[in-house]
XYZ file of N, CA and C in Angstrom:
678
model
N -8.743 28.021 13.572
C -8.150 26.683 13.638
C -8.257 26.165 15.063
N -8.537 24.860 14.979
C -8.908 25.151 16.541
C -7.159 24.167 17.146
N -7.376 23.837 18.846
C -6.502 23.282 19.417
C -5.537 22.400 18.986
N -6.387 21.595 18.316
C -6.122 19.752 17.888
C -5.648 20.177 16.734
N -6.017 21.588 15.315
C -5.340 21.280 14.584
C -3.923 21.832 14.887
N -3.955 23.136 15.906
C -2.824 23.850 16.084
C -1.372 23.161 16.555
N -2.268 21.942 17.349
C -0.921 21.128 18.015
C -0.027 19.823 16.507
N -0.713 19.431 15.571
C -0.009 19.266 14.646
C 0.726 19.992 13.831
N 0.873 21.860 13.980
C 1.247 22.261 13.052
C 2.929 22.479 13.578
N 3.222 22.480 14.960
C 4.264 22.697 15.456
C 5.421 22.087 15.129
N 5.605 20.763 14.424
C 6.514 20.041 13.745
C 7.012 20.749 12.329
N 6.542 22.145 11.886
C 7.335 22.472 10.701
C 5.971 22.521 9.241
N 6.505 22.777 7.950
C 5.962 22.621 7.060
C 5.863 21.939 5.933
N 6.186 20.632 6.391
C 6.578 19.296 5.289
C 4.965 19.356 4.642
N 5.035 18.617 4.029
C 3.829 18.099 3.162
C 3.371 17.206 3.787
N 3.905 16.290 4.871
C 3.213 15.241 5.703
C 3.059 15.978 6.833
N 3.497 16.986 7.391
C 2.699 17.989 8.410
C 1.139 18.666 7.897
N 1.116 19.259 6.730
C 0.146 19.351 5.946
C -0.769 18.013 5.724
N -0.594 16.790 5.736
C -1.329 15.833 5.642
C -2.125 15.364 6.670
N -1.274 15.820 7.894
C -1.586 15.342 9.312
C -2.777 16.495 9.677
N -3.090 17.773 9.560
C -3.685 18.880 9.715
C -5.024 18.610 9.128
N -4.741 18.109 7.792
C -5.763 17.761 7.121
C -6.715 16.687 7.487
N -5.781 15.403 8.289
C -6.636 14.082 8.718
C -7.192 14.764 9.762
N -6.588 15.286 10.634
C -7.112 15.438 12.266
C -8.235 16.826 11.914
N -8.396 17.636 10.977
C -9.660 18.271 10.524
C -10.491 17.468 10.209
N -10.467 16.401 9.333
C -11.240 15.747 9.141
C -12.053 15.195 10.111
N -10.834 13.956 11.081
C -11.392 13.533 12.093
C -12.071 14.777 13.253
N -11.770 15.600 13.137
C -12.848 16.495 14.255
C -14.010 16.596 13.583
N -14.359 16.712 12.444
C -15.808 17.016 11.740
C -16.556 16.131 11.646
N -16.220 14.735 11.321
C -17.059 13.863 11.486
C -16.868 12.398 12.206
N -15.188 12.270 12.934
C -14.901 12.049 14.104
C -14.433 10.626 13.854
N -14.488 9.034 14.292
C -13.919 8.006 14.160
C -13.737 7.764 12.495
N -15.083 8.312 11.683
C -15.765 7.883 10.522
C -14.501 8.626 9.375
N -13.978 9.718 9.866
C -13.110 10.142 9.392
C -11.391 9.576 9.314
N -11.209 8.971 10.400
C -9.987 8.384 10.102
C -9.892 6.982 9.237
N -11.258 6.257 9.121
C -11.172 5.534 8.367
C -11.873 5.809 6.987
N -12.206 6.915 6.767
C -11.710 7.503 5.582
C -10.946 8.199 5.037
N -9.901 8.567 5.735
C -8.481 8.378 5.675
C -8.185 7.604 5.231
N -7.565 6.653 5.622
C -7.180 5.360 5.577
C -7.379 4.564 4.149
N -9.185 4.849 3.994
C -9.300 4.051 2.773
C -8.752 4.847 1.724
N -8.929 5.980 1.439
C -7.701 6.935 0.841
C -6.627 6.743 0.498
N -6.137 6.387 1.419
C -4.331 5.929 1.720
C -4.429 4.780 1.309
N -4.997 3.822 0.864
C -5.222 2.581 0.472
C -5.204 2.591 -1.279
N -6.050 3.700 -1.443
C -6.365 4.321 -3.303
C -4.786 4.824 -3.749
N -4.216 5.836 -3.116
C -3.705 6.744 -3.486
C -1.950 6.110 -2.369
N -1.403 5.056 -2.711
C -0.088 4.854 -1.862
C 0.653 5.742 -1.666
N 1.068 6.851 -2.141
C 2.073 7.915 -1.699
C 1.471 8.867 -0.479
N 0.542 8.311 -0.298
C -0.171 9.105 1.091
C 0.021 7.910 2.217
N 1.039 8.481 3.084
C 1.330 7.463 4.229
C 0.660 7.099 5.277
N 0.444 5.822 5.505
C -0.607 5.610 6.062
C 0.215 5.702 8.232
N 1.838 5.927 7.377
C 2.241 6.507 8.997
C 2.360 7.639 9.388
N 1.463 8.450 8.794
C 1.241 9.768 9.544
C -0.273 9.868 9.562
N -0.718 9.273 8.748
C -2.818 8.878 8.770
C -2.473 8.304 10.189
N -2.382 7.309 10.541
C -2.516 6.740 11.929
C -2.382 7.293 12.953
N -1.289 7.716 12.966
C -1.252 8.575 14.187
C -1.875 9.742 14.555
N -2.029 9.995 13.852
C -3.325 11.424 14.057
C -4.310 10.813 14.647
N -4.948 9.524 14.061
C -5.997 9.328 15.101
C -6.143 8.386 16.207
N -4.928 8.203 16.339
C -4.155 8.074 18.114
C -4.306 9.195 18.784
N -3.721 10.557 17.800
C -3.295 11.687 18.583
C -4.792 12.194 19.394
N -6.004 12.265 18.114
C -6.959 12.318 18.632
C -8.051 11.996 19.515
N -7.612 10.684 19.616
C -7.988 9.743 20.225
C -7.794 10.024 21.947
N -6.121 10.490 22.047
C -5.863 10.920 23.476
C -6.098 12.127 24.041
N -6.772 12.844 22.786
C -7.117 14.074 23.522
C -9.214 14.139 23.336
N -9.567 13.053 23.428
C -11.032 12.718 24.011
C -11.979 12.874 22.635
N -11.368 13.172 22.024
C -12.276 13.220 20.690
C -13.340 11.868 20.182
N -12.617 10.874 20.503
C -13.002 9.642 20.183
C -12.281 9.012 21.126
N -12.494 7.045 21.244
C -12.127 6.563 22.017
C -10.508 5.677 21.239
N -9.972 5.428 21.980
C -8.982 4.533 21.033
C -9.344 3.413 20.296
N -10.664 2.875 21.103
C -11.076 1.307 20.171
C -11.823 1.997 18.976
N -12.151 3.128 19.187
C -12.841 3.537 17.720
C -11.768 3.688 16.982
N -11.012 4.619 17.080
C -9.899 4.794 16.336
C -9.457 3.045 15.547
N -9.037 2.141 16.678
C -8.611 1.196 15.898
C -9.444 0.492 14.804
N -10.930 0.188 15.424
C -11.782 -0.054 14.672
C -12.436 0.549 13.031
N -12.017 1.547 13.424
C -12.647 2.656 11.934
C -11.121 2.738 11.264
N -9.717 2.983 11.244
C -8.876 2.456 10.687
C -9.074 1.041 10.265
N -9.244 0.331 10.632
C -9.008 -1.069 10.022
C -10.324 -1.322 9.236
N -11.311 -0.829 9.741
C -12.359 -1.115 8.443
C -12.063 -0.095 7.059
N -11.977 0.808 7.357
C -11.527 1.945 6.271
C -10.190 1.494 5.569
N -9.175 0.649 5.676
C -7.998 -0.291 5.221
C -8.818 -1.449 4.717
N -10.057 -2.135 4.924
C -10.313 -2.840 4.739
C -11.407 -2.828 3.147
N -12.268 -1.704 3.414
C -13.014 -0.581 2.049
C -11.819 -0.531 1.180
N -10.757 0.259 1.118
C -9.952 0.727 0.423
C -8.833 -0.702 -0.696
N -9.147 -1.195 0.572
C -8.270 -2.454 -0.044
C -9.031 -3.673 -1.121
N -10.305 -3.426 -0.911
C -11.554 -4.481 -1.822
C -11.573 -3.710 -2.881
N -11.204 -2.344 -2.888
C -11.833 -1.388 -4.025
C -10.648 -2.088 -5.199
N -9.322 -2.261 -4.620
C -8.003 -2.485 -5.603
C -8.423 -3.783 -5.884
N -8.840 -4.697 -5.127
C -9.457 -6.292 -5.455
C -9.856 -6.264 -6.191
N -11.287 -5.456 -6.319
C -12.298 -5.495 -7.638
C -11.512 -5.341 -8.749
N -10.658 -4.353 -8.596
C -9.869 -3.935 -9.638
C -9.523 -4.965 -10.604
N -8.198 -5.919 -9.380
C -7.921 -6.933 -10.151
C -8.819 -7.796 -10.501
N -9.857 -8.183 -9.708
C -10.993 -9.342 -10.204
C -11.200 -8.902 -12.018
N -11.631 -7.608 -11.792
C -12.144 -7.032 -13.667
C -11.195 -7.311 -14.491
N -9.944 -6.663 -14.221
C -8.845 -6.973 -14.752
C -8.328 -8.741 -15.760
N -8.148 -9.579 -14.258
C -8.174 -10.908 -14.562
C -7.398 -11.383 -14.943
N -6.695 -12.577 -15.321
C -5.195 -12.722 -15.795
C -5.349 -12.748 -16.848
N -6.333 -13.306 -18.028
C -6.841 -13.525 -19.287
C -6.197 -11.706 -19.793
N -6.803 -10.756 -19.295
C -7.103 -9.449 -19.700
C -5.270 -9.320 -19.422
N -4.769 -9.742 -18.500
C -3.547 -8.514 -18.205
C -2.655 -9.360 -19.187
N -2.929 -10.779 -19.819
C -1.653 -11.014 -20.695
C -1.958 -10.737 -21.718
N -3.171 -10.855 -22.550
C -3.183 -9.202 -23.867
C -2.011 -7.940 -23.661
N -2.417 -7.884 -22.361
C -1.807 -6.028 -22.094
C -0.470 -6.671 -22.127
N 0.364 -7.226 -21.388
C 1.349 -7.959 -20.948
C 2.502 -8.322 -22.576
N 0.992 -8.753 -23.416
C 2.026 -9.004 -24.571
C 2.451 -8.127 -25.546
N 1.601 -6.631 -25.075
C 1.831 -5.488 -26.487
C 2.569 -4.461 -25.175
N 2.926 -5.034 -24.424
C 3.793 -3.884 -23.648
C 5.622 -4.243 -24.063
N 6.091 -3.387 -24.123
C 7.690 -3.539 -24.439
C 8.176 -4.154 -22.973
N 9.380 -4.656 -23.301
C 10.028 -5.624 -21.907
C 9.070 -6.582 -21.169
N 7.891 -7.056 -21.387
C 7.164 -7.511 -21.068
C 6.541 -8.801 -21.469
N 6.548 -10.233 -20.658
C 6.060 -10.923 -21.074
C 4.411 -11.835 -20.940
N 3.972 -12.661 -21.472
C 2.775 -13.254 -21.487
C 3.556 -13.905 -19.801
N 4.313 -14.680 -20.184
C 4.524 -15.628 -19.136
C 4.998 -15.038 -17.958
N 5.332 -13.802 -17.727
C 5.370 -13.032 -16.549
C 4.184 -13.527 -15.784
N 2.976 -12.905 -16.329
C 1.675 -13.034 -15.545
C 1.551 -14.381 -14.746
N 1.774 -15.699 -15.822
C 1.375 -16.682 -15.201
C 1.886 -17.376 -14.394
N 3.319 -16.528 -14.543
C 4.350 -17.032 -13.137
C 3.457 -16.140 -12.384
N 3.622 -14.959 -12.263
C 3.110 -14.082 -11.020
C 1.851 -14.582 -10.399
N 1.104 -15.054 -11.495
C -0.247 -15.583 -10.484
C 0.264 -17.078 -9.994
N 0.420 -17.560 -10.864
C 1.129 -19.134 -10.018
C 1.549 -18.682 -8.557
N 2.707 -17.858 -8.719
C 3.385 -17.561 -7.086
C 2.124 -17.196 -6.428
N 1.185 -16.661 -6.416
C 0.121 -15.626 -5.848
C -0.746 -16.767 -5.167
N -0.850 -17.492 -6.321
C -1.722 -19.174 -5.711
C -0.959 -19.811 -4.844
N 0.017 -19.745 -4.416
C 1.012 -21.124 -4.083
C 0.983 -19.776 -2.488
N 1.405 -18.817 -2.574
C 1.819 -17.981 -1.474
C 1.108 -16.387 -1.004
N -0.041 -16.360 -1.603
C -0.920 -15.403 -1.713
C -1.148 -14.652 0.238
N -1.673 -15.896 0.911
C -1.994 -15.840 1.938
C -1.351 -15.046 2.610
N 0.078 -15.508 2.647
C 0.960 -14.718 3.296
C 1.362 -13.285 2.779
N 1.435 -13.891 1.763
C 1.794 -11.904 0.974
C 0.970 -10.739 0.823
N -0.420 -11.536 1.212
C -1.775 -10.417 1.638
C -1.318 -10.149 3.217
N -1.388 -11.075 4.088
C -0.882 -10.673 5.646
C -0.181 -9.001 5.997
N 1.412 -9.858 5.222
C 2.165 -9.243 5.057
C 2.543 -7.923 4.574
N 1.942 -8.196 3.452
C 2.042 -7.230 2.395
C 1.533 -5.757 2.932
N 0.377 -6.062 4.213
C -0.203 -5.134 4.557
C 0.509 -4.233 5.657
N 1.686 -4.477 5.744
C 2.764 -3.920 6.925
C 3.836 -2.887 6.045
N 3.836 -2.848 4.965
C 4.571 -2.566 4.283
C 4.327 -1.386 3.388
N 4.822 -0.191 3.048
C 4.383 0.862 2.640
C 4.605 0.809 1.245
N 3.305 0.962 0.652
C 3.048 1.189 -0.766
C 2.588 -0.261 -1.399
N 3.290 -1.469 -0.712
C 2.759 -2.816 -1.176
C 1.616 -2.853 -0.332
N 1.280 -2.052 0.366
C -0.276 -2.081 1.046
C -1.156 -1.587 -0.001
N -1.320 -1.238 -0.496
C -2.385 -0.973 -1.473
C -2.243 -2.077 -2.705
N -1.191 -2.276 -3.160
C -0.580 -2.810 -4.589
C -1.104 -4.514 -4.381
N -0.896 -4.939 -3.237
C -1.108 -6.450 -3.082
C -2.147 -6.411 -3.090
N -3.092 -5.422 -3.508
C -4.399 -6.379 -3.293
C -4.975 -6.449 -4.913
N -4.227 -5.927 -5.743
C -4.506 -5.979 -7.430
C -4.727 -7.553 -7.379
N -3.148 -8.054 -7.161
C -2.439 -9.488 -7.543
C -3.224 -10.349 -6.683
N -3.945 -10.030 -5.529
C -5.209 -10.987 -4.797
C -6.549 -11.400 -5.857
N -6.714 -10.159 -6.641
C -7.892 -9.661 -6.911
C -7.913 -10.807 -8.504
N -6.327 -10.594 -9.182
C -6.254 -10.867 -10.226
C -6.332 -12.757 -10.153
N -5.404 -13.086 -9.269
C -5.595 -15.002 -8.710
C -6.697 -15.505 -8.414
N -7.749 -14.375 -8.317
C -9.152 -15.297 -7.965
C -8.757 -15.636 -6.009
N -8.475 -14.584 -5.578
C -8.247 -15.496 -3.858
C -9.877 -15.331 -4.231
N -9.969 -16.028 -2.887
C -11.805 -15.888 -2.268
C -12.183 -14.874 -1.499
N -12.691 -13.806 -1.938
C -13.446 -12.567 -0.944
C -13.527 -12.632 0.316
N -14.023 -13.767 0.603
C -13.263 -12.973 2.074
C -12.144 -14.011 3.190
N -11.628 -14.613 2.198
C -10.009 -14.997 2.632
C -9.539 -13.686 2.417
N -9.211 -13.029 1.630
C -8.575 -11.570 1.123
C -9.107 -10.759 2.469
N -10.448 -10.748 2.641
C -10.745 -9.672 3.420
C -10.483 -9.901 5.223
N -10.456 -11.066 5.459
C -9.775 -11.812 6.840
C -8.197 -11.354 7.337
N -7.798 -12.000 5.656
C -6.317 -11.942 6.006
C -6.157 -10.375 5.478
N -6.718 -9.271 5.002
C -6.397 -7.759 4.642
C -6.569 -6.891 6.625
N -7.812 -7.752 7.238
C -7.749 -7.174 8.637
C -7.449 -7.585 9.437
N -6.908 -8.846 9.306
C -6.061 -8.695 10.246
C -4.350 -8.484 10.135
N -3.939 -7.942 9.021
C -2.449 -7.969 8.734
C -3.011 -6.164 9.142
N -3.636 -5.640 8.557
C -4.027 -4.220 8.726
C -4.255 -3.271 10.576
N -5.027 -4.509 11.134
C -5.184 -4.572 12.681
C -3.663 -4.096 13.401
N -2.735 -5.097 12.859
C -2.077 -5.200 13.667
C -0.972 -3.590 12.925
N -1.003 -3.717 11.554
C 0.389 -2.685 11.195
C -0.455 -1.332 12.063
N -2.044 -0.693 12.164
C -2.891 0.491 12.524
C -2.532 0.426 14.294
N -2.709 -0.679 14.874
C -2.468 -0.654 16.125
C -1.426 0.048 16.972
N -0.174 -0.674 15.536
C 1.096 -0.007 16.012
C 1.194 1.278 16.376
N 0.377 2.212 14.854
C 1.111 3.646 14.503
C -0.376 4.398 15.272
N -1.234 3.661 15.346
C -2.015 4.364 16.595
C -1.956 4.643 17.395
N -1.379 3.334 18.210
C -1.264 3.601 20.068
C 0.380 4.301 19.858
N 0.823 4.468 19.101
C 2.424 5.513 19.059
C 1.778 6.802 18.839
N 0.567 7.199 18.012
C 0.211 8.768 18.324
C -0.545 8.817 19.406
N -1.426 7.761 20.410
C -1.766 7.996 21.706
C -1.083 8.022 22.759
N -0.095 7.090 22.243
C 1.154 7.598 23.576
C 2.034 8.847 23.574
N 2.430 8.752 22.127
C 3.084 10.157 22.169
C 2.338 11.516 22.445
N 1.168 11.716 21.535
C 0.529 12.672 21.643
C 1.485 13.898 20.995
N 1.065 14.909 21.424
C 1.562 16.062 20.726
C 3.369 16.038 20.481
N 3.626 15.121 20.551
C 5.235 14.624 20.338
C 5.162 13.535 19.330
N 3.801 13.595 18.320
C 3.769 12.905 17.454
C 5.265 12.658 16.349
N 5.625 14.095 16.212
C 6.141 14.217 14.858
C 7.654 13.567 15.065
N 7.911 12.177 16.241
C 9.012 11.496 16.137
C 8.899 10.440 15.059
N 7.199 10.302 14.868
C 7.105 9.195 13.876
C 7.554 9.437 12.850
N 7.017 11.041 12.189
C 7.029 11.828 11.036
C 8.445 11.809 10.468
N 9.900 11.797 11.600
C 11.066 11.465 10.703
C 11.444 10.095 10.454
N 10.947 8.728 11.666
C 10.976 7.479 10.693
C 10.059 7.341 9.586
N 9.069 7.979 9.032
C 7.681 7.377 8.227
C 8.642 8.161 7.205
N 9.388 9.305 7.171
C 10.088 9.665 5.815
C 11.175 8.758 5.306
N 11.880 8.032 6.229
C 12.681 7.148 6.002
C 12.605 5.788 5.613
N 11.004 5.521 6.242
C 11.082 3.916 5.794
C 10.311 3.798 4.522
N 9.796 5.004 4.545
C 8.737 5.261 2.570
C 9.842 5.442 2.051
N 11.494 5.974 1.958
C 11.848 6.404 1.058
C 13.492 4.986 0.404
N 13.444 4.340 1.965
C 13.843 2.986 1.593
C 12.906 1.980 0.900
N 11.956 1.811 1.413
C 10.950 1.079 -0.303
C 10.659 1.583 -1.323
N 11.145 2.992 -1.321
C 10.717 3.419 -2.695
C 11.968 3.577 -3.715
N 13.000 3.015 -2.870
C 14.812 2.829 -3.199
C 14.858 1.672 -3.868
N 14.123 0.549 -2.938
C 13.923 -0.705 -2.859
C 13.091 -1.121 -4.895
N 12.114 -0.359 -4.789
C 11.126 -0.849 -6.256
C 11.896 -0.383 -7.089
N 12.504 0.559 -6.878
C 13.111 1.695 -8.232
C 14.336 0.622 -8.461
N 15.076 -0.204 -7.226
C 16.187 -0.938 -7.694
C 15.695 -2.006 -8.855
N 14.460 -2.589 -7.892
C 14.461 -3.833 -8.866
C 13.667 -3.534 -9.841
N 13.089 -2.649 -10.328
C 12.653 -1.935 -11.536
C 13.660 -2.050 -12.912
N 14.839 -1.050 -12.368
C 16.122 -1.031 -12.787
C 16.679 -2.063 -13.096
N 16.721 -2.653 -12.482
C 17.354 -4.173 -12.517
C 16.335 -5.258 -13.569
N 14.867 -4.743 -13.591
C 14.346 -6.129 -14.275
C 14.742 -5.069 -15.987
N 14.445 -4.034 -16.092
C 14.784 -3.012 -17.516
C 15.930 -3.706 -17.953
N 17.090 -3.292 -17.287
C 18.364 -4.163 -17.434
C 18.690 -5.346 -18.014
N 17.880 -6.255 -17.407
C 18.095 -7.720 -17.598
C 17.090 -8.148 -19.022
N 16.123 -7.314 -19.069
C 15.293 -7.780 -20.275
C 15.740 -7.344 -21.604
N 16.506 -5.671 -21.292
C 17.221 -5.117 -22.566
C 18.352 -6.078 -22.849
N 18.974 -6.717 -22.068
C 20.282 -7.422 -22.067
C 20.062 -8.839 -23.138
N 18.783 -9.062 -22.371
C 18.245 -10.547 -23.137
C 17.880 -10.002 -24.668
N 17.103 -8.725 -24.812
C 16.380 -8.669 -26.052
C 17.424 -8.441 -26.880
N 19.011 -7.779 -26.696
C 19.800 -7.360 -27.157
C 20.642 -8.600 -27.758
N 20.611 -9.616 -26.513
C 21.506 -11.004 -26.895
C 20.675 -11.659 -28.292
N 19.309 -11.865 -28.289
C 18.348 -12.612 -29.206
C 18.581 -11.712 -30.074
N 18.531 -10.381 -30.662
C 18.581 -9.849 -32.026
C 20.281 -10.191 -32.344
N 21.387 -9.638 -31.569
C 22.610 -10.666 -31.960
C 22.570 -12.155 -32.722
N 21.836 -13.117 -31.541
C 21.525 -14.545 -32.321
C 20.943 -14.692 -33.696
N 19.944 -14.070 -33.685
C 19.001 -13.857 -35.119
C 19.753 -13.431 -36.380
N 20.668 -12.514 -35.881
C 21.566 -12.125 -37.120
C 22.403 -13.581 -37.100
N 23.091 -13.727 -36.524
C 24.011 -14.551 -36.992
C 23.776 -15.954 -37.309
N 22.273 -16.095 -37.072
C 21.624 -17.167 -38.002
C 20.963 -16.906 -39.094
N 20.888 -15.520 -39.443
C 20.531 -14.967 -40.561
C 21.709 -15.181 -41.715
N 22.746 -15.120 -41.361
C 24.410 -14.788 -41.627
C 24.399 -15.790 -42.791
């Protein structure tokens, strides 16, 4: 094992210590090209944090492996791959296709969709920006881009530069920190596990409100049956 991976292992044996071992192997084998395939990874697969991907190739970055503008550069294109792949997705998808699905799913409506894309048209721009700062809606916003018809590369403008800036952050924090990376490693458990508090609420909450409604309408039905 060599130096670079030994100095990530010193933070313990989480599964995001294990993740970090794994990027910064990577990035030694085939070097900038690797953290932004990382990245696009972390883009496929959201439960892989893209705040412990980053910093590794900060970390690497300060110990001469690569330069930091590579680092930033090959993160944000590799966020940028990863994020067209979920586009296409939605492009195939389409709104036509998801309100079929939409209407044979339980709790689920046709007119969900066409609110959701309506909002997507009216405020898309920003919620691609945005969206890309945010853990787990970084990958997910780019379905609902894909599905509104944005324009290829409005999506891909506004995916790098909302991406630029969230990679910059958690980069130059593993080049500054360096082998004192793993201060990130206890906020990146905390702020994944408040958005993932966050979906599960309003998850909960939309189940709730739709059983409540479907429950009120079979009440009504009877008693106009009556």
């Amino acid at each position: 094992m060599t130096d670079m991976t030994q100095a990530t292992t010193s933070g313990g044996g989480s599964w995001l210590t294990s993740l970090a071992d794994w990027t910064v192997s990577l990035m030694e084998v085939i070097g900038p090209v690797g953290a932004g395939a990382a990245i696009a990874l972390e883009n496929l697969f959201p439960p892989l944090p893209s705040e412990v991907v980053l910093p590794m190739a900060g970390l690497t970055a300060s110990r001469g492996s690569f330069t930091l503008a590579e680092a930033l550069i090959w993160t944000t294109i590799g966020s940028v791959v990863g994020a067209y792949v979920l586009y296409g997705l939605g492009r195939w998808l389409g709104a036509e296709r998801l309100r079929r699905i939409a209407g044979r799913m339980p709790l689920m409506k046709v007119e969900d969709v066409d609110k959701t894309v309506a909002w997507f048209q009216r405020h898309g721009a920003v919620a691609v920006f945005f969206g890309r700062m945010i853990p787990l809606f970084r990958s997910l916003i780019s379905v609902p881009a894909g599905v509104s018809g944005m324009k290829w590369w409005t999506f891909g403008l506004l995916t790098a530069a909302g991406s630029l800036v969230w990679n910059t952050i958690f980069v130059m924090a593993g080049f500054l920190l360096g082998e004192n990376w793993h201060v990130i490693e206890a906020y990146a458990d905390v702020f994944q596990y408040i958005v993932i508090g966050l979906i599960v609420a309003a998850v909960a909450w939309f189940v709730v409100v739709r059983v409540r409604a479907a429950a009120q309408n079979r009440r009504r039905e009877q008693l106009d049956g009556a």
